[in-house]
XYZ file of C-alpha atoms in Angstrom:
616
model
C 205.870 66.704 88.073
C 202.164 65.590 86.246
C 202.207 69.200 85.253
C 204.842 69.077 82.407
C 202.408 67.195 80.323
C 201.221 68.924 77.503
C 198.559 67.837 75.212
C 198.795 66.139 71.890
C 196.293 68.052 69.920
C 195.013 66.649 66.739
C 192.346 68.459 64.452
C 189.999 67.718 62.244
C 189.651 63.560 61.188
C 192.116 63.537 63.112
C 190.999 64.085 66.060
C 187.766 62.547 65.823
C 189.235 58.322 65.130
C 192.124 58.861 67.863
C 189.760 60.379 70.550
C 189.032 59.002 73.905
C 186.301 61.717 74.970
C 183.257 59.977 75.726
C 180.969 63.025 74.566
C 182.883 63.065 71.036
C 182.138 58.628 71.192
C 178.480 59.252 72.264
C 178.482 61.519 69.027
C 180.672 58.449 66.431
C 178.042 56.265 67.682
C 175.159 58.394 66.772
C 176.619 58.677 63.819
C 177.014 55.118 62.985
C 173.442 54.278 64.148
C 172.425 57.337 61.706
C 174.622 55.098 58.946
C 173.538 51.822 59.705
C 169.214 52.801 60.569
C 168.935 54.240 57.169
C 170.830 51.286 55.526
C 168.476 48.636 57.585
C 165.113 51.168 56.639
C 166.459 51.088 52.823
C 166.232 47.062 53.308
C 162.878 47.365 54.957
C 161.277 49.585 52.486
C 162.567 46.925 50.203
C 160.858 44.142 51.806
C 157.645 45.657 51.719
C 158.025 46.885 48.256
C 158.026 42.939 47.531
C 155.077 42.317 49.372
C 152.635 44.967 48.370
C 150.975 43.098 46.051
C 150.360 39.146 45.695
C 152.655 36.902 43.324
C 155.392 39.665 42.404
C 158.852 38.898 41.507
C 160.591 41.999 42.237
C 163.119 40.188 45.391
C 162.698 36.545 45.320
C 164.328 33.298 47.093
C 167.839 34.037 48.514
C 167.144 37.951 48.113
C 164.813 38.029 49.881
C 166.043 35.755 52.276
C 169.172 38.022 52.983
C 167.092 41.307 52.654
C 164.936 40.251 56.258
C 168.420 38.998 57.482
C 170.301 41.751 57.013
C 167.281 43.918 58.240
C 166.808 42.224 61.108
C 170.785 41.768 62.381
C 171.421 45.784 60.958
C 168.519 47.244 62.539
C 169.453 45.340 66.192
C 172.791 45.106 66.144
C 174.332 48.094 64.372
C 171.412 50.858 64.513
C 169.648 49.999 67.908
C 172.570 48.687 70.122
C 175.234 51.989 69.258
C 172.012 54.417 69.775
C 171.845 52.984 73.313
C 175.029 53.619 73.694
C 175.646 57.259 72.050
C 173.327 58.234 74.652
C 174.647 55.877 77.195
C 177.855 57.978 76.488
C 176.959 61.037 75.697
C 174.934 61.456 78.817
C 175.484 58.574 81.903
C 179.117 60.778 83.066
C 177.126 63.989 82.802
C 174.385 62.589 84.893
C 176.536 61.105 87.854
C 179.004 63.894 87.809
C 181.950 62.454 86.168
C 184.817 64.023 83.910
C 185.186 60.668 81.893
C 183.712 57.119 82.022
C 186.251 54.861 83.899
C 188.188 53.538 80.816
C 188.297 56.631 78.245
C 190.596 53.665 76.053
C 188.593 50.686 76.288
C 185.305 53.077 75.403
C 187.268 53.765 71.956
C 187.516 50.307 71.429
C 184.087 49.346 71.533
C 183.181 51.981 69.270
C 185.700 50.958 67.108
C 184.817 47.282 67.351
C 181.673 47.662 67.087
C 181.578 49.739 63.913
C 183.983 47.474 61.819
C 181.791 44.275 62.846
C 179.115 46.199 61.145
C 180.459 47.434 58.140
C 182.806 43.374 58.074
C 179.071 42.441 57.466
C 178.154 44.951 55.161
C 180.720 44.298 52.719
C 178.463 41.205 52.357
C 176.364 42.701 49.940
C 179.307 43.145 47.226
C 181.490 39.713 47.740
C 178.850 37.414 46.882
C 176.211 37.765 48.435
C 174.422 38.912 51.994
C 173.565 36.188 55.031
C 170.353 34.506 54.413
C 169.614 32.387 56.947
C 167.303 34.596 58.960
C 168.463 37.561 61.772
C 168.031 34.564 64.488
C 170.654 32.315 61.995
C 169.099 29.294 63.498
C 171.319 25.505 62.637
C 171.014 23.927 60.524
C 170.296 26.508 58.213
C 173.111 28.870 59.070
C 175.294 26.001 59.510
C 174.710 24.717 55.943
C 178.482 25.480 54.687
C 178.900 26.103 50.521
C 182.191 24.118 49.730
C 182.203 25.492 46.315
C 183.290 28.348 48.319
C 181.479 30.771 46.485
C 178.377 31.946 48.701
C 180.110 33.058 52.166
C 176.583 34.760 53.386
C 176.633 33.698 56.554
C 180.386 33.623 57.713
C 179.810 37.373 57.180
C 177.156 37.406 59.662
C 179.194 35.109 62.497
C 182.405 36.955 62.563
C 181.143 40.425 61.746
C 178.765 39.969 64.988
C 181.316 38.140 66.899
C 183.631 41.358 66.851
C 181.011 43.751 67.026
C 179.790 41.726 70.042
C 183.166 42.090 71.603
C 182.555 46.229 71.048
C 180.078 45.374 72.757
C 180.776 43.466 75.774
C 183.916 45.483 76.440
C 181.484 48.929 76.752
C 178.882 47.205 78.958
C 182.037 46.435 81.499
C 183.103 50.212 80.785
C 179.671 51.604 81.855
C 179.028 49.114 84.744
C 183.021 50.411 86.212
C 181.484 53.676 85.438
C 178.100 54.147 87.322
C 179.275 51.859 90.256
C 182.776 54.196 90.717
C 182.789 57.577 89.293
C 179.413 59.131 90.814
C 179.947 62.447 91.841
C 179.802 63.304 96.105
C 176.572 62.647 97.656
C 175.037 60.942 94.311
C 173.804 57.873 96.037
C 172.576 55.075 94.107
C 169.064 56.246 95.094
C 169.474 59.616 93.887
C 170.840 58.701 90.440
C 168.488 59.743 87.656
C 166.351 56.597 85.755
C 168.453 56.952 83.026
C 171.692 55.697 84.536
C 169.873 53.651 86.679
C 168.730 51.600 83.284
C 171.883 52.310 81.524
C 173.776 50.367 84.564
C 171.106 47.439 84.581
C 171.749 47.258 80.637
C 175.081 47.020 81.108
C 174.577 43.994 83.603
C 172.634 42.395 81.080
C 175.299 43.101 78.398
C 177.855 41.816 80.615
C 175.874 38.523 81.481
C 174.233 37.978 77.627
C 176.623 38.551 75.696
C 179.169 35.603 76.563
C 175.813 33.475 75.494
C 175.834 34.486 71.910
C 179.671 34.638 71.765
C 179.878 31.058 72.372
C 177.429 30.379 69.748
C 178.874 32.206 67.629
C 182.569 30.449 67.912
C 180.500 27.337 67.422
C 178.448 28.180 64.273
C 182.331 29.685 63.201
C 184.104 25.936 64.106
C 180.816 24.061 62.089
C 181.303 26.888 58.928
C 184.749 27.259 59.151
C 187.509 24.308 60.570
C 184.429 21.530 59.716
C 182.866 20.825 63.203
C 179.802 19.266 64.236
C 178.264 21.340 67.322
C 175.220 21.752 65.493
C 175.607 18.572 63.101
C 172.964 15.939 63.927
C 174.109 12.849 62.076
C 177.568 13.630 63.715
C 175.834 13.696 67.442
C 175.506 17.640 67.034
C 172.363 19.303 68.055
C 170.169 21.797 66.123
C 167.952 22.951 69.541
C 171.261 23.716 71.102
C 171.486 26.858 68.761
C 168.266 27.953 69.524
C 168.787 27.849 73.494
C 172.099 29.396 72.789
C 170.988 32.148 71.188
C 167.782 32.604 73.113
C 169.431 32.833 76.172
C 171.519 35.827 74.876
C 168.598 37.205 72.464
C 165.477 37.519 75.569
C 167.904 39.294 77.491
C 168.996 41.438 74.219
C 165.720 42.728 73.979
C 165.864 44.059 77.469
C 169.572 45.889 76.669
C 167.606 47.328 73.882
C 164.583 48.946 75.880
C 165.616 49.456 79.462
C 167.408 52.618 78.187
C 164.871 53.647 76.438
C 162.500 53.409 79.464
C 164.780 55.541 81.440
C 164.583 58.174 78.473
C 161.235 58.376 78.948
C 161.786 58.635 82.993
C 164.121 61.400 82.145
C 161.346 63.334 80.129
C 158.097 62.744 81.262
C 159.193 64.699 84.403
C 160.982 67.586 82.938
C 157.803 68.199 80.390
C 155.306 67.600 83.054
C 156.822 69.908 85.674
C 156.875 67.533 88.688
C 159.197 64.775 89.817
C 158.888 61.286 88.461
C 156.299 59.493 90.723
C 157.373 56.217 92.321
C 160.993 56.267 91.897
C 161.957 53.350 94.424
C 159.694 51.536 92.355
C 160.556 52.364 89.395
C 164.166 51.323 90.098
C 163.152 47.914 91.561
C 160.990 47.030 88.241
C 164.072 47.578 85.979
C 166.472 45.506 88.566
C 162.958 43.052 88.653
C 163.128 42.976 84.680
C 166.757 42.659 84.172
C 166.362 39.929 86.782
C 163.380 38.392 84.804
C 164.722 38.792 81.899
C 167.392 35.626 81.725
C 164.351 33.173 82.759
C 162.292 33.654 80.096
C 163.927 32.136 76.514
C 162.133 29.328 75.996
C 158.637 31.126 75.430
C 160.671 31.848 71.548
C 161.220 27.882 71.478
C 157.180 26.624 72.514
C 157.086 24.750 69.298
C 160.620 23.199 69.511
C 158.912 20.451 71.428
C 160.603 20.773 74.876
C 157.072 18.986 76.576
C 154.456 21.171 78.420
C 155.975 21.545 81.735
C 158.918 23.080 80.331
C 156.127 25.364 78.464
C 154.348 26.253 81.158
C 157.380 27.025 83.765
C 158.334 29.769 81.218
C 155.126 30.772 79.866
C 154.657 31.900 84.021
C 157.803 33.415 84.212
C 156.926 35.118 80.730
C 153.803 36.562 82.526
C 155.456 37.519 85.346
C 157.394 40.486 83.209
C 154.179 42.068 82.498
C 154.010 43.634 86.488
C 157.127 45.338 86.733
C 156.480 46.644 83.226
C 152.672 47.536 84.455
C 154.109 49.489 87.162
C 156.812 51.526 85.013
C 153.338 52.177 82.936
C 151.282 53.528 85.809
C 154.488 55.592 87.159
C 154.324 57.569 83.637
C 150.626 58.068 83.750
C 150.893 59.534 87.288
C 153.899 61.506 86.968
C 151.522 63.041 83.514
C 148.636 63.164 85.857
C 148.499 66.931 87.334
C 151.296 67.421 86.252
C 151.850 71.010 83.520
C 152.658 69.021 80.482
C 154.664 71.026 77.637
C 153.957 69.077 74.280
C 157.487 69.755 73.259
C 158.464 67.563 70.056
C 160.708 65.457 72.737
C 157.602 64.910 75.004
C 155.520 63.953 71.746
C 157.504 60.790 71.368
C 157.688 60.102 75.040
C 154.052 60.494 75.693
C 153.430 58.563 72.386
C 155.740 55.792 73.095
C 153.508 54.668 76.243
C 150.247 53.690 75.009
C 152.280 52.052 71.684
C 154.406 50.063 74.112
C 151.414 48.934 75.697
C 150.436 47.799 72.909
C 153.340 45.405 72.178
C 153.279 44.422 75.514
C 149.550 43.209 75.293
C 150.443 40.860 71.969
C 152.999 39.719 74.483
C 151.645 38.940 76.986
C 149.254 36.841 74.837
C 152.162 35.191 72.823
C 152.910 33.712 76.626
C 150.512 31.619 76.374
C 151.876 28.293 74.639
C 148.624 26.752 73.631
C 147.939 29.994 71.636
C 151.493 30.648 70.921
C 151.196 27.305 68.402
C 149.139 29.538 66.513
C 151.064 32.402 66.318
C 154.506 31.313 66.226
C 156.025 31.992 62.813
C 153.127 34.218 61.772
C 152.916 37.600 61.294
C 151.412 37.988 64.236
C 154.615 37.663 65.888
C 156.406 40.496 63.791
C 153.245 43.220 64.590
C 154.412 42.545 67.970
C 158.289 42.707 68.151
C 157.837 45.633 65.847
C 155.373 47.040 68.560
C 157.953 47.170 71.367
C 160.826 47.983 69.087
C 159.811 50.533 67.076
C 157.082 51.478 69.057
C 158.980 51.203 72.598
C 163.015 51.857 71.681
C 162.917 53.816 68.556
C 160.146 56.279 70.139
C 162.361 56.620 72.975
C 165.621 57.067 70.999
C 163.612 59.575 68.935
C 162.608 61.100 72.044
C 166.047 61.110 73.762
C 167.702 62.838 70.425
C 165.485 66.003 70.391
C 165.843 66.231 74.415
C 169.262 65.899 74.116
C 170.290 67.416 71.036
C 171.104 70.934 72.740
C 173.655 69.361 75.406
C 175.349 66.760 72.134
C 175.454 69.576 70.035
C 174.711 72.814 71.146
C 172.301 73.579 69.109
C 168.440 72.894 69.211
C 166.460 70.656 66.607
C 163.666 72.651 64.851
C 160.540 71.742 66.622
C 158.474 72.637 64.006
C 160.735 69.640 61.128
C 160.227 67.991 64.677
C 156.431 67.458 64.611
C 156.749 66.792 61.035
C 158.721 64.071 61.884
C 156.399 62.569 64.565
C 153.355 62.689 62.943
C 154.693 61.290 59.624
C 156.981 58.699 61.184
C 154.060 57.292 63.778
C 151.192 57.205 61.359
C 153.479 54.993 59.257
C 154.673 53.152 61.719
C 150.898 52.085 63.695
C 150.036 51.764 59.412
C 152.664 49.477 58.502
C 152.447 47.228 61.731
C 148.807 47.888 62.643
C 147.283 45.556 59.937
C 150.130 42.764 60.083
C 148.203 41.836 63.358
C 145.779 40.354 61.317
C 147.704 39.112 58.543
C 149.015 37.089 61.022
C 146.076 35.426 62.121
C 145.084 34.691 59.045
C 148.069 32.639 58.544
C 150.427 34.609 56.746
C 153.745 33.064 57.582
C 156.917 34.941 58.450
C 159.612 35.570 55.788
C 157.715 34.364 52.583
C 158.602 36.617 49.519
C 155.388 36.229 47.785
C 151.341 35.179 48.569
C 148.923 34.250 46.923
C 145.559 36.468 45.741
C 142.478 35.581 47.105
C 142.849 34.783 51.164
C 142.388 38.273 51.958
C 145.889 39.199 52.594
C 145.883 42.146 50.087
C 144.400 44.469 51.616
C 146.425 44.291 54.858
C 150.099 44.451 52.910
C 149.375 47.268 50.491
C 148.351 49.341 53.739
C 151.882 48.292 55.358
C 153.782 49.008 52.268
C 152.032 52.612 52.681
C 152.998 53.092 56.626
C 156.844 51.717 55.786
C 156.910 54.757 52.694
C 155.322 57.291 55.256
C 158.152 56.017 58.221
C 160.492 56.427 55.383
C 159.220 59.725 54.813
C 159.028 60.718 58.767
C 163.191 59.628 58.776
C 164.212 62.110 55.930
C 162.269 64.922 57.425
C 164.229 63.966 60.500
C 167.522 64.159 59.141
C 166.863 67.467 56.718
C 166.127 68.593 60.629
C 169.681 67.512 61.524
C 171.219 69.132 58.513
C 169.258 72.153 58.784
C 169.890 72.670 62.884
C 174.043 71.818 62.060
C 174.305 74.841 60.077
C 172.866 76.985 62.990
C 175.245 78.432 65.244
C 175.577 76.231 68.725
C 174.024 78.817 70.523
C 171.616 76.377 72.578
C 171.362 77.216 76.523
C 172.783 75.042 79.207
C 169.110 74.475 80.389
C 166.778 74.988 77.489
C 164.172 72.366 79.454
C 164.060 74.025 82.632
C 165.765 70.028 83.097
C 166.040 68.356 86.675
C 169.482 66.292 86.632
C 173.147 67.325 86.503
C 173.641 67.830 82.797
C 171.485 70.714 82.547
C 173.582 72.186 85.192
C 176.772 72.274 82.738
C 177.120 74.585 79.381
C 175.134 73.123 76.233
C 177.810 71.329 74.665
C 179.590 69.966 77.759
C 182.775 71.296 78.387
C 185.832 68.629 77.189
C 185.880 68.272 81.250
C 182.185 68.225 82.081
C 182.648 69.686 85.394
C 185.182 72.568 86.153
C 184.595 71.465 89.885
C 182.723 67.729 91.047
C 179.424 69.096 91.996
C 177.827 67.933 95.166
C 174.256 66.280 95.240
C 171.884 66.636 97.625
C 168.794 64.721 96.515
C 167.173 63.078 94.310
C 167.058 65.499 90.743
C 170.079 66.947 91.896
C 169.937 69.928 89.776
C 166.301 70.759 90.667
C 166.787 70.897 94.140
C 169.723 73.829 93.890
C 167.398 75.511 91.917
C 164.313 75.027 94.302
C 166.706 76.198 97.002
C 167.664 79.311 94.756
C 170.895 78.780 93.768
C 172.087 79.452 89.913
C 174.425 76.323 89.676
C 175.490 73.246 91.567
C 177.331 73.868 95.004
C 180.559 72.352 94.396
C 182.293 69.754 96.555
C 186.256 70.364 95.824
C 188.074 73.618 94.794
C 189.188 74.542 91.726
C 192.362 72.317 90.851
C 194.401 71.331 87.307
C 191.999 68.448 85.866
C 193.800 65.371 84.572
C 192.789 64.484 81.038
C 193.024 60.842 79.063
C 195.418 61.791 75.891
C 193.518 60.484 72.538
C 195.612 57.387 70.729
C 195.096 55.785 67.132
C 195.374 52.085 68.808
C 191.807 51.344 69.385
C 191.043 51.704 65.048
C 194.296 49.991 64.515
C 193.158 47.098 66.894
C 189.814 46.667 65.116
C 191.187 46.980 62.285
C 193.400 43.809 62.852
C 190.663 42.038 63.833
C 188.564 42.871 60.305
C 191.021 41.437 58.422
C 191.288 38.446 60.338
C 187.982 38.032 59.888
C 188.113 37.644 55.822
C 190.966 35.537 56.385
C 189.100 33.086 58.570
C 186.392 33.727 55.861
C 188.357 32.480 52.714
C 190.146 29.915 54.702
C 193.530 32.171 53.846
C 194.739 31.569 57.462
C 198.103 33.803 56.816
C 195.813 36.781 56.340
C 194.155 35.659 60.031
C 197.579 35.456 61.257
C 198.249 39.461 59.900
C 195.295 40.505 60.966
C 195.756 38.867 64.651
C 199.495 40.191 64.699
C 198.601 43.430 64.159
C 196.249 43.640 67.188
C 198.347 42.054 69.459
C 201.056 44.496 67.872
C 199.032 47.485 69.456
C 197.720 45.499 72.831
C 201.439 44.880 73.283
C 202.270 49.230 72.602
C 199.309 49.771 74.541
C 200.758 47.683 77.413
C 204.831 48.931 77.210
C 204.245 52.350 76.602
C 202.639 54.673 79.695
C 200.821 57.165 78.418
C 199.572 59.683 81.930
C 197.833 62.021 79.805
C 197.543 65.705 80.525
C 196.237 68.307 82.586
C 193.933 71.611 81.960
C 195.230 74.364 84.774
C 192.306 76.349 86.148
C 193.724 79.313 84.165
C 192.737 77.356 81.091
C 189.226 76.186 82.388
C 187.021 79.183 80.616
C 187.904 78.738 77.412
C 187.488 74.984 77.210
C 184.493 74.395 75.304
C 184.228 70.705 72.668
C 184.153 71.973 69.375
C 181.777 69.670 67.183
């Protein structure tokens, strides 16, 4: 019988690297976002301490150089990317009705990947020195090899993003299974909230991207590495063959990064305005239309590479053409806010800032599309005002926003919303501070990633004014997490619905049960969770009887499989190949456990269901 299974408890540490729950991976991934954001902030803060005044030699040359890198490839890579995906996991099951995602496993082994890619290029920093060749690592510059052997900078940055990449990959696949396959009874793909709807077009994207920077990546590893000549051009390499490589993963990239955080903001703007979101069918056809977009747009970061003006203009149209389905997201927000009774909780603070500073980044955009003008821009400050617009002002606003909406069903306990407004007010004053001015640095010709300027072109006032806004953002991000610290020592006493919320997870005890659902609810509409309400009932109607649930049993296999993999890559690094051949053995070791030994989990009887709850 399935019913002699027991379960293999583990406590403590324990339990938290061997577990497959995707609640307790939504939370490692917070965590390592938490890690990585403040690491990639310190780096920043640097940065700007560098530039606040003219001719100062606090960070110069190669520090500098690897301080933007390592900025650049932290902040997108290892703080944005596993944000995106704590909520991704945290939430997307909860929202479609599911008990798990469809491969509890494979979700541990993104995690896992993922988080020893980043801290593979971490380690950076104390074996000689950090990558330097810019977050984009564009040839010939990242393929520049030292055969001294003593600077390794970028080899750190190839195979520390190609396993993190595989993290990754793997969890887009994971989620796509997921949202397609698990959705609960009568949860039609046009009655699933924004937020999975964005979270399963990011996962597309993820899916199709990220095979584009992998192979780029093996490249730039064969040119460091074993001697090749991809991106060699005396050895009939080419150097533009990088930049369409990586461009090609990097346009969509930026689409992974704020599609979720557009359906955060669909999740919100609703809930705090007391109405549903207006436009939905459209709304779900301009993030299909922007995925879609999204892959036929690279070349507007190449305009200067000198591809000729029809190749310019094809994708300079195409780059314009993103602008409408964005415009119409836009004008759903304003409506759904129009008439509507808007609460100005802390979580609708970010999401009702984040629209006009998106706009914002979108405008600069949209005039970056323009190639003529773009030969002006490109490689100016100009250019970092704007992808620091949409980034900070679009994701992190939105991740912001999703952590003090969500915080209650994560954790079970509510964020202070008075630490909260702190937090906003100090964190986007700095932020519109810092990146407000660099506008017009930009157009006054201040290049990108120069350590130093000189006095007298009117460039001082602008950076001492940024250096202030990145202290103040600094500020804003320690009153946040003295919020987190303060709110964990509370007892998780938060309420299942503390928003008065309109999709399925509201309709489940704040934290989620380790099940989710002690019976797969039934939808029937659109805001599932609001309609049973509306039609008077307490809690979802369910659509099976109570029954034993079957539960994925937690395994050690996914850490010891990264784990391989991170020692592999120093081996590969110091051209010690026996150390790549440990490293490799050992993962295959575990694929091949994984594969012989049949592991069918365990169940939770119904007599067992009530006292249930995920202990964080």
């Amino acid at each position: 019988m399935a019913h002699t299974h027991t379960a293999k408890g583990y406590s403590g540490l324990m339990d938290w690297i061997t577990t497959v729950d995707h609640k307790k991976i939504g939370i490692l991934y917070l965590l390592a976002s938490g890690f990585f954001f403040l690491v990639g902030g310190f780096e920043a803060i640097l940065i700007r301490i560098q530039l606040a005044f003219p001719n100062q030699h606090i960070f110069v040359g190669d520090t500098f150089n690897q301080l933007t890198t390592m900025h650049g490839t932290t902040m997108i890579f290892f703080a944005a990317m596993p944000a995106i995906f704590a909520f991704m996991n945290a939430i997307v099951p909860l929202q479609i009705g599911a008990r798990d995602v469809a491969f509890p496993f494979v979700n541990a082994l993104g995690f896992w990947l993922f988080f020893v890619g980043g801290i593979l290029m971490n380690t950076s920093w104390f074996l000689g020195g950090a990558p330097d060749a810019g977050w984009t690592g564009y040839a010939p510059l990242s393929s520049i090899a030292d055969n001294a052997g003593n600077f390794k900078g970028t080899d750190f940055y190839v195979l520390g993003l190609q396993i993190a990449g595989i993290g990754t990959l793997i969890g887009g696949i994971n989620f796509l299974v997921t949202i397609i396959n698990m959705r609960a009874p009568g949860m039609t793909y046009m009655r699933m909230p924004m937020f999975t709807w964005t979270a399963l077009i990011t996962s597309g994207l993820i899916l199709l991207a990220f095979p584009a920077i992998t192979v780029a990546l093996v490249e730039l590893m064969f040119d460091r590495i074993f001697n090749g000549a991809f991106f060699d051009a005396p050895r009939g390499g080419n150097n533009v063959l990088w930049e369409h490589l990586f461009w090609i993963f990097g346009h969509p990239e930026v689409y992974i990064l704020i599609l979720p955080a557009f359906g955060i903001i669909s999740e919100i703007v609703p809930t705090f305005s007391r109405k549903r979101l207006f436009g939905y069918s459209s709304m779900v056809f301009a993030t299909v239309l922007i995925g879609f977009l999204g892959f036929m747009v690279w070349v507007h970061h190449m305009f200067t590479a000198g591809l000729g003006p029809v190749a310019n203009s094809i994708f300079a149209i195409a780059t314009m053409a993103i602008a409408v389905p964005t415009g119409v997201k836009v004008f759903n927000w304003l409506f759904t806010l129009w008439g509507g009774q808007i609460q100005f909780s802390t979580a609708n603070m970010w999401a009702t800032a984040f629209i006009p500073t998106f706009v914002m980044g979108g405008t600069t955009g949209v005039m970056l599309s323009i190639p003529a003008a773009d030969f002006q821009y490109h490689d100016t400050y100009f250019v970092v005002a704007h992808f620091h617009y949409v980034i900070v002002g679009g994701l992190v606003l939105g991740l912001f926003a999703g952590a003090y909406y969500w915080w209650p069903k994560m954790f079970g306990r509510m964020l202070s919303e008075t630490l909260g407004k702190i937090h906003f007010w100090t964190f986007f004053i700095g932020f519109h501070l810092t990146f407000f001015p660099q506008h017009f640095l930009g157009l006054m010709g201040m290049p990108r990633r120069v350590f130093t300027y000189q006095p007298g072109f009117g460039l001082e006032e602008g950076n001492f004014v940024s250096t202030i806004g990145a202290f103040l953002m600094g500020i804003g991000t320690i009153v946040f997490f003295i919020n987190i610290i303060v709110t964990a020592r509370k007892p998780a006493d938060a309420l299942a619905d503390p928003w008065d919320g309109r999709t399925l997870e509201w309709a489940i005890s704040s934290p989620a049960p380790e099940y989710n659902f002690k019976q797969t609810p039934l939808v029937r509409g659109l805001d599932a969770f609001w309609k049973e309400k509306m039609a008077g009932n307490k809690e979802m109607t369910p659509a099976e009887p109570v029954g034993s649930i079957h539960m994925p049993s937690g395994s050690i296999l996914p850490l010891v499989m990264s784990l391989g993999l991170f020692i592999a890559g120093y081996g590969f690094m110091y051209h010690t190949y026996w150390v790549s051949g440990i490293g490799i053995g050992i993962t295959f070791i575990a694929m091949f456990l994984r594969s012989v030994y049949d592991d069918h989990g365990w169940h939770i009887e119904p007599e067992e269901l009530e006292e249930k709850g995920v202990k964080v």
